CSV table of C-alpha atoms and ligand atoms in Angstrom, one decimal:
chain,number,residue,atom,x,y,z
D,494,MET,CA,56.1,52.4,107.8
D,495,THR,CA,53.2,51.4,105.5
D,496,GLU,CA,54.2,49.1,102.7
D,497,LEU,CA,52.3,49.7,99.5
D,498,THR,CA,51.6,46.6,97.5
D,499,GLY,CA,49.1,47.8,94.9
D,500,LYS,CA,49.7,47.1,91.2
D,501,ILE,CA,52.0,49.5,89.4
D,502,VAL,CA,50.2,51.1,86.4
D,503,LEU,CA,50.8,53.8,83.9
D,504,GLY,CA,49.4,57.2,84.9
D,505,PRO,CA,48.7,60.3,82.8
D,506,HIS,CA,51.0,60.7,79.9
D,507,GLN,CA,51.3,63.0,76.8
D,508,TYR,CA,54.0,63.6,74.2
D,509,GLY,CA,54.9,65.9,71.3
D,510,LYS,CA,57.5,68.1,69.8
D,511,ALA,CA,58.4,71.0,72.0
D,512,GLU,CA,59.7,74.4,70.9
D,513,ASN,CA,59.7,74.4,67.1
D,514,ARG,CA,61.0,77.8,66.0
D,515,VAL,CA,58.8,78.8,63.1
D,516,VAL,CA,59.2,82.1,61.3
D,517,ARG,CA,56.5,82.9,58.7
D,518,ILE,CA,57.2,85.8,56.3
D,519,HIS,CA,54.2,87.0,54.3
D,520,ARG,CA,55.8,88.4,51.1
D,521,ASP,CA,53.0,88.6,48.7
D,522,THR,CA,53.5,92.4,48.4
D,523,PRO,CA,56.7,94.4,48.7
D,524,ARG,CA,55.6,95.2,52.3
D,525,HIS,CA,56.4,92.0,54.1
D,526,GLU,CA,54.8,90.8,57.4
D,527,ILE,CA,56.5,88.6,60.0
D,528,ARG,CA,55.3,86.1,62.5
D,529,ASP,CA,58.1,84.7,64.7
D,530,MET,CA,56.9,81.8,66.8
D,531,ASN,CA,57.9,79.0,69.2
D,532,VAL,CA,55.4,76.2,68.6
D,533,SER,CA,54.9,73.1,70.7
D,534,SER,CA,52.6,70.2,69.9
D,535,CYS,CA,51.3,67.7,72.4
D,536,LEU,CA,49.2,64.6,71.8
D,537,ARG,CA,47.0,62.7,74.3
D,538,GLY,CA,45.3,59.4,73.6
D,539,ASP,CA,46.0,55.7,73.0
D,540,PHE,CA,49.7,55.6,73.7
D,541,GLY,CA,49.9,53.3,76.6
D,542,ALA,CA,51.5,50.4,74.6
D,543,ALA,CA,54.5,52.6,73.8
D,544,HIS,CA,55.2,53.0,77.5
D,545,LEU,CA,54.2,49.5,78.6
D,546,GLU,CA,55.4,47.3,75.7
D,547,GLY,CA,57.6,49.5,73.5
D,548,ASP,CA,55.0,49.2,70.8
D,549,GLN,CA,55.1,52.3,68.5
D,550,GLY,CA,52.0,51.2,66.5
D,551,THR,CA,49.9,54.2,67.6
D,552,VAL,CA,52.8,56.7,68.0
D,553,LEU,CA,52.9,59.5,65.4
D,554,PRO,CA,56.6,60.4,65.7
D,555,THR,CA,57.4,63.7,67.2
D,556,ASP,CA,59.4,64.3,64.0
D,557,THR,CA,56.2,64.0,62.0
D,558,GLN,CA,54.5,66.5,64.3
D,559,LYS,CA,57.4,68.9,63.6
D,560,GLN,CA,57.0,68.5,59.8
D,561,THR,CA,53.2,69.1,60.2
D,562,ILE,CA,53.9,72.3,62.2
D,563,TYR,CA,56.1,73.6,59.4
D,564,ALA,CA,53.7,72.4,56.7
D,565,TYR,CA,50.8,74.3,58.3
D,566,ALA,CA,52.9,77.4,58.8
D,567,LYS,CA,52.0,78.5,55.2
D,568,GLY,CA,48.5,79.2,56.5
D,569,VAL,CA,49.5,81.2,59.5
D,570,GLU,CA,47.5,84.4,60.0
D,571,PHE,CA,47.2,84.6,63.8
D,572,VAL,CA,48.8,82.4,66.4
D,573,GLU,CA,45.4,81.4,67.7
D,574,THR,CA,44.0,80.3,64.3
D,575,TYR,CA,47.3,78.5,63.5
D,576,ALA,CA,47.1,76.6,66.8
D,577,LEU,CA,43.4,75.7,66.2
D,578,ALA,CA,44.2,74.4,62.7
D,579,LEU,CA,47.0,72.2,64.0
D,580,ALA,CA,45.1,70.8,67.0
D,581,ARG,CA,42.0,70.1,64.8
D,582,HIS,CA,44.2,68.2,62.3
D,583,PHE,CA,45.8,66.0,64.9
D,584,VAL,CA,42.5,65.1,66.6
D,585,ASP,CA,40.5,64.7,63.3
D,586,ASP,CA,43.1,63.0,61.1
D,587,VAL,CA,45.3,60.9,63.5
D,588,GLU,CA,43.2,58.0,64.8
D,589,PRO,CA,44.8,57.4,68.3
D,590,VAL,CA,44.7,61.1,69.3
D,591,HIS,CA,41.9,62.0,71.7
D,592,SER,CA,43.0,65.5,72.4
D,593,ALA,CA,45.7,67.8,71.1
D,594,ARG,CA,47.2,70.8,72.7
D,595,ILE,CA,49.2,73.4,70.7
D,596,GLU,CA,51.2,76.0,72.7
D,597,ILE,CA,52.7,79.0,70.9
D,598,GLU,CA,54.9,81.9,72.0
D,599,GLU,CA,55.1,84.8,69.6
D,600,TYR,CA,58.0,87.3,69.6
D,601,ALA,CA,57.0,90.7,68.3
D,602,TRP,CA,59.1,92.6,65.7
D,603,GLU,CA,58.9,96.3,64.9
D,604,ARG,CA,59.7,97.9,61.6
D,605,VAL,CA,62.9,99.9,61.4
D,606,ALA,CA,62.1,103.5,60.8
D,607,VAL,CA,64.0,105.0,57.9
D,608,ASP,CA,63.3,108.8,57.4
D,609,GLY,CA,60.4,108.4,59.8
D,610,VAL,CA,58.8,105.6,57.7
D,611,GLY,CA,58.5,102.0,58.8
D,612,HIS,CA,60.7,99.9,56.5
D,613,ASP,CA,59.1,97.2,54.3
D,614,HIS,CA,61.3,94.3,55.2
D,615,THR,CA,63.6,95.1,58.1
D,616,TRP,CA,62.6,94.9,61.8
D,617,THR,CA,64.1,95.1,65.3
D,618,ARG,CA,62.8,92.9,68.1
D,619,LYS,CA,60.1,94.8,69.9
D,620,GLY,CA,59.6,95.2,73.7
D,621,SER,CA,60.0,92.5,76.2
D,622,GLU,CA,56.7,90.7,76.1
D,623,VAL,CA,55.9,87.5,74.4
D,624,ARG,CA,52.4,86.8,73.2
D,625,THR,CA,51.2,83.3,74.1
D,626,ALA,CA,48.4,81.0,72.8
D,627,ALA,CA,47.4,77.6,74.0
D,628,VAL,CA,44.7,75.7,72.1
D,629,THR,CA,43.2,72.3,73.2
D,630,VAL,CA,40.9,70.3,70.9
D,631,GLN,CA,39.3,67.2,72.2
D,632,GLY,CA,37.0,64.5,70.8
D,633,SER,CA,34.8,64.4,67.7
D,634,GLY,CA,31.2,64.9,66.6
D,635,ARG,CA,28.9,66.0,69.3
D,636,ALA,CA,31.5,65.4,72.0
D,637,ARG,CA,33.9,67.9,70.4
D,638,ARG,CA,35.3,70.6,72.7
D,639,GLU,CA,37.7,73.4,71.8
D,640,TRP,CA,39.4,75.8,74.2
D,641,VAL,CA,41.6,78.8,73.3
D,642,ILE,CA,43.7,80.6,75.9
D,643,GLY,CA,45.4,83.8,74.9
D,644,GLY,CA,48.1,85.5,76.9
D,645,LEU,CA,51.3,87.3,77.4
D,646,LYS,CA,54.4,86.9,79.5
D,647,ASP,CA,57.5,88.9,80.4
D,648,LEU,CA,55.6,92.2,80.2
D,649,VAL,CA,57.9,94.3,82.4
D,650,VAL,CA,56.2,97.4,83.8
D,651,LEU,CA,57.2,99.9,86.5
D,652,LYS,CA,55.4,102.8,88.1
D,653,SER,CA,57.5,105.3,90.1
D,654,THR,CA,54.6,106.4,92.3
D,655,GLY,CA,50.9,105.6,92.9
D,656,SER,CA,51.6,102.5,94.9
D,657,GLU,CA,51.2,101.8,98.6
D,658,PHE,CA,51.7,98.9,101.0
D,659,ALA,CA,50.5,99.6,104.6
D,660,GLY,CA,48.2,98.2,107.2
D,661,PHE,CA,49.6,94.7,106.9
D,662,LEU,CA,49.6,92.0,109.5
D,663,THR,CA,52.6,92.1,111.8
D,664,ASP,CA,54.3,89.6,114.1
D,665,PRO,CA,57.6,89.5,116.0
D,666,TYR,CA,59.5,88.9,112.7
D,667,THR,CA,58.1,91.8,110.8
D,668,VAL,CA,60.6,94.5,110.0
D,669,LEU,CA,59.0,95.9,106.8
D,670,GLU,CA,58.0,99.6,107.2
D,671,PRO,CA,54.6,100.6,105.8
D,672,THR,CA,54.8,102.9,102.8
D,673,ARG,CA,52.3,105.2,101.0
D,674,ASP,CA,54.6,105.9,98.1
D,675,ARG,CA,56.8,103.2,96.5
D,676,VAL,CA,58.0,101.9,93.2
D,677,MET,CA,55.9,99.1,91.9
D,678,ALA,CA,57.4,96.9,89.2
D,679,THR,CA,56.6,93.5,87.8
D,680,SER,CA,57.1,91.1,84.9
D,681,LEU,CA,53.5,90.2,84.2
D,682,VAL,CA,52.2,86.8,83.1
D,683,ALA,CA,48.5,86.8,82.0
D,684,LYS,CA,46.4,84.1,80.4
D,685,TRP,CA,42.8,84.6,79.4
D,686,ARG,CA,40.3,81.9,78.4
D,687,PHE,CA,38.0,82.7,75.5
D,688,THR,CA,34.5,81.4,75.3
D,689,THR,CA,34.5,81.4,71.5
D,690,THR,CA,36.8,80.8,68.6
D,691,ASP,CA,35.2,83.7,66.6
D,692,VAL,CA,37.5,86.5,67.7
D,693,ASP,CA,39.3,89.4,66.1
D,694,TRP,CA,42.6,88.0,67.4
D,695,ASP,CA,45.2,90.7,66.9
D,696,VAL,CA,42.8,93.5,67.9
D,697,THR,CA,41.7,91.7,71.0
D,698,TYR,CA,45.3,90.9,72.0
D,699,ALA,CA,46.3,94.6,71.7
D,700,GLY,CA,43.1,95.7,73.5
D,701,ILE,CA,43.5,93.3,76.5
D,702,LYS,CA,47.2,94.3,76.9
D,703,ALA,CA,46.3,98.0,76.7
D,704,THR,CA,43.4,97.5,79.2
D,705,MET,CA,45.7,95.9,81.7
D,706,LEU,CA,48.4,98.5,81.3
D,707,GLU,CA,45.9,101.4,81.8
D,708,ARG,CA,44.8,99.9,85.1
D,709,PHE,CA,48.3,99.3,86.2
D,710,ALA,CA,49.2,102.9,85.5
D,711,ASN,CA,46.1,104.7,86.8
D,712,LEU,CA,45.0,102.7,89.8
D,713,GLN,CA,46.3,104.1,93.2
D,714,SER,CA,47.4,100.7,94.3
D,715,LYS,CA,47.2,99.5,97.9
D,716,ALA,CA,49.1,96.3,96.9
D,717,LEU,CA,50.0,94.2,93.9
D,718,GLN,CA,47.1,91.9,94.9
D,719,GLN,CA,44.6,94.7,94.3
D,720,THR,CA,46.3,95.8,91.1
D,721,LEU,CA,46.0,92.2,89.7
D,722,PHE,CA,42.3,92.0,90.5
D,723,GLU,CA,41.6,95.4,89.1
D,724,MET,CA,43.5,94.6,85.9
D,725,GLY,CA,41.6,91.3,85.5
D,726,ARG,CA,38.3,92.9,86.3
D,727,ALA,CA,38.8,95.6,83.7
D,728,VAL,CA,39.6,92.9,81.0
D,729,LEU,CA,36.4,90.9,81.9
D,730,GLU,CA,34.3,94.1,81.9
D,731,LYS,CA,35.5,95.0,78.4
D,732,TYR,CA,35.5,91.6,76.8
D,733,PRO,CA,32.3,89.6,77.4
D,734,PHE,CA,33.8,86.6,75.5
D,735,VAL,CA,36.6,86.2,78.1
D,736,ALA,CA,35.5,83.8,80.9
D,737,GLU,CA,38.5,84.2,83.2
D,738,ILE,CA,42.0,85.6,83.4
D,739,ARG,CA,44.9,84.2,85.4
D,740,LEU,CA,47.6,86.6,86.5
D,741,SER,CA,51.0,86.0,87.9
D,742,ALA,CA,53.2,88.8,89.0
D,743,PRO,CA,56.6,88.8,90.7
D,744,ASN,CA,57.0,91.9,92.9
D,745,LYS,CA,60.2,93.3,91.6
D,746,HIS,CA,61.2,95.1,94.8
D,747,HIS,CA,62.9,98.5,94.7
D,748,PHE,CA,64.3,99.4,98.1
D,749,VAL,CA,65.1,103.0,98.9
D,750,TYR,CA,68.9,103.0,99.3
D,751,ASP,CA,70.2,104.4,102.6
D,752,LEU,CA,72.1,107.5,101.7
D,753,GLU,CA,71.8,109.1,105.1
D,754,ARG,CA,75.1,107.4,106.0
D,755,PHE,CA,76.7,109.7,103.5
D,756,GLY,CA,74.7,112.8,104.6
D,757,VAL,CA,72.7,112.7,101.4
D,758,ALA,CA,68.9,113.0,101.4
D,759,ASN,CA,67.0,110.3,99.5
D,760,ASP,CA,63.3,111.1,99.0
D,761,ASN,CA,62.3,108.0,96.9
D,762,GLU,CA,65.0,108.9,94.3
D,763,VAL,CA,67.7,106.2,94.6
D,764,PHE,CA,66.8,102.6,94.9
D,765,HIS,CA,68.4,99.2,95.0
D,766,ALA,CA,66.5,97.0,92.5
D,767,ASP,CA,66.6,93.5,94.1
D,768,ASP,CA,66.1,90.6,91.7
D,769,ARG,CA,65.6,88.0,94.4
D,770,PRO,CA,63.9,86.9,96.5
D,771,TYR,CA,60.7,88.4,95.1
D,772,GLY,CA,57.1,88.3,96.3
D,773,LEU,CA,55.1,86.3,93.8
D,774,ILE,CA,51.5,87.2,93.6
D,775,GLN,CA,49.0,85.2,91.7
D,776,ALA,CA,45.2,85.6,91.2
D,777,THR,CA,42.5,84.4,88.9
D,778,VAL,CA,39.7,86.8,88.1
D,779,GLN,CA,36.6,84.9,86.8
D,780,ARG,CA,32.9,85.2,86.0
D,781,GLU,CA,30.6,83.3,88.3
D,782,ASP,CA,28.8,82.1,85.2
D,783,ALA,CA,31.9,81.1,83.3
D,784,PRO,CA,31.5,77.9,81.2
D,785,ASP,CA,33.4,74.9,82.5
D,786,ALA,CA,37.1,75.1,81.8
D,787,GLY,CA,37.4,71.3,81.1
D,788,ILE,CA,41.0,70.5,80.2
D,789,ALA,CA,41.8,74.0,79.0
D,790,TRP,CA,44.5,74.6,81.6
D,791,ASP,CA,46.2,71.2,81.3
D,792,ALA,CA,49.6,72.4,80.2
D,793,TYR,CA,52.4,70.8,78.2
D,794,THR,CA,55.7,72.7,78.2
D,795,GLY,CA,54.8,75.0,81.1
D,796,ALA,CA,56.1,77.9,79.1
D,797,VAL,CA,52.7,79.0,77.9
K,1116,URC,O1,52.0,94.4,97.0
K,1116,URC,C1,52.6,93.8,97.9
K,1116,URC,N1,51.9,92.6,98.4
K,1116,URC,C2,52.5,91.9,99.4
K,1116,URC,O2,51.9,90.8,99.8
K,1116,URC,C3,53.7,92.3,99.9
K,1116,URC,N2,54.5,91.8,100.9
K,1116,URC,C4,55.6,92.6,101.0
K,1116,URC,O3,56.6,92.4,101.8
K,1116,URC,N3,55.5,93.6,100.1
K,1116,URC,C5,54.3,93.5,99.4
K,1116,URC,N4,53.8,94.2,98.4
């Protein structure tokens, strides 16, 4: 056995206040607007002494970060601009901070319809998906870098035909039968990296989501792998200011249930929806000339 005798040192570290539940109601007119968010702040910089010596001299308390998150909530318009404002504040105004990452999940609400009209100040939680934003700001002056990653998760989609899986590699353990017509379902996670901070955020979010859903629906899919690439490609084709998109999709298997045992025909009509195990397919679709991602993907909570 090799005995390691090298000096023990502090490796990468970061800290912040995770999962601040912030609800911002815009109530300047009788028709209110709501932004329901889960906000995490993460600071990176000169914090070694806190770990090595217990010296808090450079440590901005996570409680202060929480207070700042709420103080800045008055200015919320879009999650991306809120995250940019917070990250810029921590880097610009808090000396030991070299870079800051803000991660936000946003839960969508839909107006309650009363006599066919959306109510002014009552909503129900909408859909399953969560909008995500992750902003990283680093350095100052000419060395300043800013990255914005938009995204969504838990977008549950299913198509009842238009999906195949055949021609795959087989070995002595293969029992799966090829199919030209199956159910395809997933709970999509997508994250896209912007090349600019000058974006029409809400319109772009809705457009990217719609583009991915259109491809999922209309592509005659040979596999989830192909579907992911085609969804990503469609987004990059439509949005020249998106450098890359990362997609992760659990294959929510729907197995045709054997009804022959009961003398009942089953032509892709009755399925067993299996929740685990699931195939997990992941792909990045990127431009060859994409600008360097730097630390854009260095995550904090792992939720965004
Ligand atoms: O779209 C699919 N991709 C796979 O890699 C795979 N593997 C599997 O068993 N079923 C599927 N479906």
